PDB file of C-alpha atoms in Angstrom:
ATOM      1  CA  LYS A   1      -2.475  32.280   7.696  1.00  0.00           C
ATOM      2  CA  ARG A   2      -3.599  28.832   6.726  1.00  0.00           C
ATOM      3  CA  GLN A   3      -6.954  30.143   5.472  1.00  0.00           C
ATOM      4  CA  ASP A   4      -5.097  32.339   2.972  1.00  0.00           C
ATOM      5  CA  LEU A   5      -3.583  29.231   1.346  1.00  0.00           C
ATOM      6  CA  GLU A   6      -6.998  27.899   0.372  1.00  0.00           C
ATOM      7  CA  VAL A   7      -7.627  30.729  -2.112  1.00  0.00           C
ATOM      8  CA  LEU A   8      -4.218  30.491  -3.804  1.00  0.00           C
ATOM      9  CA  PRO A   9      -3.713  28.339  -6.905  1.00  0.00           C
ATOM     10  CA  PRO A  10      -2.027  24.986  -6.032  1.00  0.00           C
ATOM     11  CA  GLU A  11       1.084  25.828  -8.076  1.00  0.00           C
ATOM     12  CA  ALA A  12       1.698  29.246  -6.425  1.00  0.00           C
ATOM     13  CA  ARG A  13       5.050  29.233  -4.581  1.00  0.00           C
ATOM     14  CA  ILE A  14       4.642  30.394  -0.995  1.00  0.00           C
ATOM     15  CA  SER A  15       6.385  30.322   2.363  1.00  0.00           C
ATOM     16  CA  PHE A  16       4.551  29.181   5.477  1.00  0.00           C
ATOM     17  CA  VAL A  17       5.675  29.245   9.103  1.00  0.00           C
ATOM     18  CA  LEU A  18       4.413  26.281  11.121  1.00  0.00           C
ATOM     19  CA  SER A  19       4.514  26.731  14.901  1.00  0.00           C
ATOM     20  CA  PRO A  20       4.049  23.381  16.658  1.00  0.00           C
ATOM     21  CA  GLU A  21       4.143  22.929  20.426  1.00  0.00           C
ATOM     22  CA  PRO A  22       7.705  23.535  21.701  1.00  0.00           C
ATOM     23  CA  SER A  23       8.038  19.905  22.792  1.00  0.00           C
ATOM     24  CA  GLU A  24       6.873  18.682  19.351  1.00  0.00           C
ATOM     25  CA  VAL A  25       9.166  20.717  17.057  1.00  0.00           C
ATOM     26  CA  ARG A  26      11.745  17.974  16.466  1.00  0.00           C
ATOM     27  CA  ARG A  27       9.101  15.258  16.014  1.00  0.00           C
ATOM     28  CA  THR A  28       7.050  17.433  13.627  1.00  0.00           C
ATOM     29  CA  TYR A  29      10.126  18.400  11.600  1.00  0.00           C
ATOM     30  CA  SER A  30      11.227  14.756  11.253  1.00  0.00           C
ATOM     31  CA  PHE A  31       7.746  13.672  10.231  1.00  0.00           C
ATOM     32  CA  ILE A  32       7.237  16.389   7.605  1.00  0.00           C
ATOM     33  CA  GLU A  33      10.747  15.839   6.243  1.00  0.00           C
ATOM     34  CA  LYS A  34       9.749  12.294   5.214  1.00  0.00           C
ATOM     35  CA  PHE A  35       6.955  13.574   2.958  1.00  0.00           C
ATOM     36  CA  ILE A  36       8.391  16.647   1.238  1.00  0.00           C
ATOM     37  CA  ASN A  37       9.496  16.655  -2.373  1.00  0.00           C
ATOM     38  CA  PRO A  38      13.022  18.114  -2.089  1.00  0.00           C
ATOM     39  CA  GLU A  39      12.908  19.328  -5.708  1.00  0.00           C
ATOM     40  CA  THR A  40       9.894  21.598  -5.133  1.00  0.00           C
ATOM     41  CA  THR A  41       9.667  22.158  -1.368  1.00  0.00           C
ATOM     42  CA  ALA A  42      12.186  23.404   1.180  1.00  0.00           C
ATOM     43  CA  LEU A  43      11.985  22.686   4.911  1.00  0.00           C
ATOM     44  CA  GLN A  44      13.953  24.622   7.518  1.00  0.00           C
ATOM     45  CA  ALA A  45      13.859  24.688  11.329  1.00  0.00           C
ATOM     46  CA  LEU A  46      13.875  28.227  12.743  1.00  0.00           C
ATOM     47  CA  GLY A  47      14.141  27.946  16.520  1.00  0.00           C
ATOM     48  CA  ARG A  48      10.708  26.737  17.656  1.00  0.00           C
ATOM     49  CA  ASP A  49       9.135  27.244  14.227  1.00  0.00           C
ATOM     50  CA  ILE A  50       9.346  25.314  10.968  1.00  0.00           C
ATOM     51  CA  LEU A  51       9.560  27.156   7.639  1.00  0.00           C
ATOM     52  CA  LEU A  52       7.997  25.499   4.592  1.00  0.00           C
ATOM     53  CA  ILE A  53       8.636  26.950   1.116  1.00  0.00           C
ATOM     54  CA  GLY A  54       6.978  25.426  -1.921  1.00  0.00           C
ATOM     55  CA  PRO A  55       3.790  25.173  -3.994  1.00  0.00           C
ATOM     56  CA  SER A  56       0.687  26.016  -1.937  1.00  0.00           C
ATOM     57  CA  GLY A  57      -1.001  22.717  -2.879  1.00  0.00           C
ATOM     58  CA  GLU A  58       1.904  20.696  -1.477  1.00  0.00           C
ATOM     59  CA  ILE A  59       2.092  22.885   1.641  1.00  0.00           C
ATOM     60  CA  LEU A  60      -1.643  22.293   2.263  1.00  0.00           C
ATOM     61  CA  ASP A  61      -1.120  18.531   1.920  1.00  0.00           C
ATOM     62  CA  LEU A  62       1.788  18.676   4.381  1.00  0.00           C
ATOM     63  CA  LEU A  63      -0.291  20.715   6.837  1.00  0.00           C
ATOM     64  CA  ARG A  64      -3.149  18.195   6.600  1.00  0.00           C
ATOM     65  CA  LEU A  65      -0.685  15.377   7.289  1.00  0.00           C
ATOM     66  CA  ASN A  66       0.682  17.299  10.269  1.00  0.00           C
ATOM     67  CA  ASP A  67      -2.823  17.907  11.649  1.00  0.00           C
ATOM     68  CA  PHE A  68      -3.709  14.281  11.143  1.00  0.00           C
ATOM     69  CA  ILE A  69      -0.672  12.889  12.937  1.00  0.00           C
ATOM     70  CA  SER A  70      -0.737  15.435  15.775  1.00  0.00           C
ATOM     71  CA  VAL A  71      -4.288  14.368  16.682  1.00  0.00           C
ATOM     72  CA  ASN A  72      -3.592  10.631  16.352  1.00  0.00           C
ATOM     73  CA  ARG A  73      -0.745   9.528  18.579  1.00  0.00           C
ATOM     74  CA  GLY A  74       0.035   6.336  20.386  1.00  0.00           C
ATOM     75  CA  GLU A  75      -0.437   2.759  19.208  1.00  0.00           C
ATOM     76  CA  LYS A  76      -1.647   3.758  15.736  1.00  0.00           C
ATOM     77  CA  ASP A  77       0.320   2.770  12.667  1.00  0.00           C
ATOM     78  CA  PHE A  78       0.456   4.895   9.506  1.00  0.00           C
ATOM     79  CA  ARG A  79       1.549   4.399   5.924  1.00  0.00           C
ATOM     80  CA  LEU A  80       1.612   6.226   2.614  1.00  0.00           C
ATOM     81  CA  LEU A  81      -0.008   4.082  -0.084  1.00  0.00           C
ATOM     82  CA  PRO A  82       0.754   5.192  -3.671  1.00  0.00           C
ATOM     83  CA  VAL A  83      -2.062   4.755  -6.177  1.00  0.00           C
ATOM     84  CA  TYR A  84      -0.894   4.239  -9.755  1.00  0.00           C
ATOM     85  CA  LYS A  85      -3.769   3.017 -11.917  1.00  0.00           C
ATOM     86  CA  MET A  86      -6.730   5.064 -10.691  1.00  0.00           C
ATOM     87  CA  GLN A  87      -7.580   8.326  -8.935  1.00  0.00           C
ATOM     88  CA  ALA A  88      -6.641   8.466  -5.245  1.00  0.00           C
ATOM     89  CA  ASP A  89     -10.073   9.794  -4.209  1.00  0.00           C
ATOM     90  CA  GLU A  90     -11.782   6.851  -5.948  1.00  0.00           C
ATOM     91  CA  MET A  91      -9.520   4.420  -4.079  1.00  0.00           C
ATOM     92  CA  ALA A  92     -10.349   6.226  -0.808  1.00  0.00           C
ATOM     93  CA  LYS A  93     -14.062   5.706  -1.490  1.00  0.00           C
ATOM     94  CA  ILE A  94     -13.460   2.001  -2.088  1.00  0.00           C
ATOM     95  CA  LEU A  95     -11.506   1.645   1.156  1.00  0.00           C
ATOM     96  CA  GLY A  96     -14.135   3.659   3.007  1.00  0.00           C
ATOM     97  CA  ALA A  97     -16.925   1.426   1.736  1.00  0.00           C
ATOM     98  CA  ILE A  98     -15.059  -1.765   2.622  1.00  0.00           C
ATOM     99  CA  PHE A  99     -14.152  -0.634   6.126  1.00  0.00           C
ATOM    100  CA  ASP A 100     -17.651   0.778   6.703  1.00  0.00           C
ATOM    101  CA  GLN A 101     -19.191  -2.620   5.891  1.00  0.00           C
ATOM    102  CA  THR A 102     -17.103  -4.228   8.615  1.00  0.00           C
ATOM    103  CA  ASP A 103     -18.320  -1.636  11.154  1.00  0.00           C
ATOM    104  CA  THR A 104     -14.857  -0.139  11.418  1.00  0.00           C
ATOM    105  CA  ASN A 105     -14.698   3.615  11.917  1.00  0.00           C
ATOM    106  CA  PHE A 106     -13.085   5.532   9.098  1.00  0.00           C
ATOM    107  CA  SER A 107     -12.667   9.080   7.988  1.00  0.00           C
ATOM    108  CA  ILE A 108     -11.746  10.415   4.562  1.00  0.00           C
ATOM    109  CA  THR A 109     -10.301  13.877   4.052  1.00  0.00           C
ATOM    110  CA  THR A 110     -10.123  15.146   0.506  1.00  0.00           C
ATOM    111  CA  ASN A 111     -10.272  18.322  -1.508  1.00  0.00           C
ATOM    112  CA  THR A 112     -13.824  19.091  -2.619  1.00  0.00           C
ATOM    113  CA  PRO A 113     -14.053  21.242  -5.766  1.00  0.00           C
ATOM    114  CA  GLY A 114     -17.440  22.725  -4.861  1.00  0.00           C
ATOM    115  CA  ARG A 115     -16.176  24.249  -1.628  1.00  0.00           C
ATOM    116  CA  GLY A 116     -13.343  26.302  -3.115  1.00  0.00           C
ATOM    117  CA  LYS A 117      -9.732  25.466  -3.846  1.00  0.00           C
ATOM    118  CA  GLY A 118      -8.150  23.431  -1.119  1.00  0.00           C
ATOM    119  CA  ALA A 119     -11.262  23.290   1.050  1.00  0.00           C
ATOM    120  CA  ALA A 120     -11.223  20.160   3.132  1.00  0.00           C
ATOM    121  CA  SER A 121     -14.212  17.912   3.376  1.00  0.00           C
ATOM    122  CA  THR A 122     -14.329  15.202   6.011  1.00  0.00           C
ATOM    123  CA  SER A 123     -16.831  12.396   6.258  1.00  0.00           C
ATOM    124  CA  THR A 124     -16.884  10.033   9.200  1.00  0.00           C
ATOM    125  CA  SER A 125     -18.781   6.785   9.455  1.00  0.00           C
ATOM    126  CA  SER A 126     -19.510   7.014  13.162  1.00  0.00           C
ATOM    127  CA  SER A 127     -19.277   9.420  16.055  1.00  0.00           C
ATOM    128  CA  SER A 128     -16.383   7.578  17.694  1.00  0.00           C
ATOM    129  CA  ASP A 129     -12.904   8.164  16.238  1.00  0.00           C
ATOM    130  CA  ALA A 130     -11.072   6.214  18.953  1.00  0.00           C
ATOM    131  CA  ASN A 131     -10.274   3.311  16.631  1.00  0.00           C
ATOM    132  CA  GLY A 132     -10.597   2.628  12.937  1.00  0.00           C
ATOM    133  CA  LEU A 133      -8.946   3.418   9.669  1.00  0.00           C
ATOM    134  CA  LYS A 134      -8.555   7.074   8.769  1.00  0.00           C
ATOM    135  CA  ILE A 135      -7.655   8.138   5.229  1.00  0.00           C
ATOM    136  CA  ILE A 136      -6.191  11.352   3.790  1.00  0.00           C
ATOM    137  CA  VAL A 137      -6.160  11.738   0.006  1.00  0.00           C
ATOM    138  CA  LEU A 138      -2.973  13.416  -1.226  1.00  0.00           C
ATOM    139  CA  GLU A 139      -3.588  14.753  -4.718  1.00  0.00           C
ATOM    140  CA  ASN A 140      -1.096  17.611  -5.005  1.00  0.00           C
ATOM    141  CA  MET A 141       2.104  15.896  -3.877  1.00  0.00           C
ATOM    142  CA  ALA A 142       1.383  12.523  -5.474  1.00  0.00           C
ATOM    143  CA  GLN A 143      -1.550  10.278  -6.216  1.00  0.00           C
ATOM    144  CA  ALA A 144      -1.467   8.562  -2.839  1.00  0.00           C
ATOM    145  CA  LEU A 145      -3.442   7.783   0.294  1.00  0.00           C
ATOM    146  CA  PHE A 146      -2.135   8.388   3.792  1.00  0.00           C
ATOM    147  CA  VAL A 147      -3.795   5.872   6.120  1.00  0.00           C
ATOM    148  CA  ILE A 148      -3.659   5.593   9.886  1.00  0.00           C
ATOM    149  CA  GLY A 149      -5.118   2.874  12.061  1.00  0.00           C
ATOM    150  CA  THR A 150      -4.129  -0.307  13.834  1.00  0.00           C
ATOM    151  CA  ARG A 151      -1.375  -2.381  12.237  1.00  0.00           C
ATOM    152  CA  ASP A 152      -3.953  -4.901  10.955  1.00  0.00           C
ATOM    153  CA  GLU A 153      -6.179  -2.185   9.448  1.00  0.00           C
ATOM    154  CA  VAL A 154      -3.243  -0.559   7.661  1.00  0.00           C
ATOM    155  CA  ARG A 155      -2.048  -3.950   6.376  1.00  0.00           C
ATOM    156  CA  LYS A 156      -5.554  -4.831   5.153  1.00  0.00           C
ATOM    157  CA  ALA A 157      -5.905  -1.421   3.444  1.00  0.00           C
ATOM    158  CA  GLU A 158      -2.566  -1.959   1.691  1.00  0.00           C
ATOM    159  CA  GLU A 159      -3.699  -5.398   0.467  1.00  0.00           C
ATOM    160  CA  ILE A 160      -6.986  -3.946  -0.813  1.00  0.00           C
ATOM    161  CA  VAL A 161      -5.173  -1.172  -2.726  1.00  0.00           C
ATOM    162  CA  ARG A 162      -2.846  -3.735  -4.325  1.00  0.00           C
ATOM    163  CA  ASN A 163      -5.723  -6.080  -5.229  1.00  0.00           C
ATOM    164  CA  VAL A 164      -7.880  -3.330  -6.735  1.00  0.00           C
ATOM    165  CA  GLU A 165      -4.962  -1.967  -8.754  1.00  0.00           C
ATOM    166  CA  ASN A 166      -4.121  -5.465 -10.031  1.00  0.00           C
ATOM    167  CA  GLN A 167      -7.727  -5.940 -11.150  1.00  0.00           C
ATOM    168  CA  VAL A 168      -7.800  -2.531 -12.843  1.00  0.00           C
ATOM    169  CA  GLY A 169      -4.499  -3.288 -14.566  1.00  0.00           C
ATOM    170  CA  GLY A 170      -5.804  -6.667 -15.738  1.00  0.00           C
ATOM    171  CA  ALA A 171      -8.895  -5.072 -17.272  1.00  0.00           C
ATOM    172  CA  ARG A 172      -6.794  -2.478 -19.101  1.00  0.00           C
ATOM    173  CA  ASP A 173      -4.397  -5.125 -20.395  1.00  0.00           C
ATOM    174  CA  LYS A 174      -7.323  -7.070 -21.896  1.00  0.00           C
ATOM    175  CA  VAL A 175      -8.630  -4.012 -23.723  1.00  0.00           C
TER     176      VAL A 175
END
């Protein structure tokens, strides 16, 4: 069960059977395959199910990505934005603040230490999730942000991440 994964340490090697809708098996498999680390995680299609074997932290990240993309279909664009010079959750807060100021809806999903290992915490800027930038912080697989929104929102988020990282790098170089 997915709830059982939340109490396991992130480095514990586990196997998890994901059972998407029968019409979504191929799409789900192809999507998850793009994000796995082949050195630590194995992915196998078993009829209408998908078997994931790997560290529980990475499996939880993959399941969050799957949940995120299965809810948001259609004209939305998505991208994985690596964060090199700062913590991914700090970058998510920066993006959230910038997009909140422009009255764009956003949602950040991250692991909250106070709620137990792997517990998800979601904050949303408004009651409508029809449009707007949504952000998932991936800490176990890589320091990265998974963003979904319109093409312009995703492009703007990518520019912001690059600009912030360039400024952080410049400050460190001066020190």
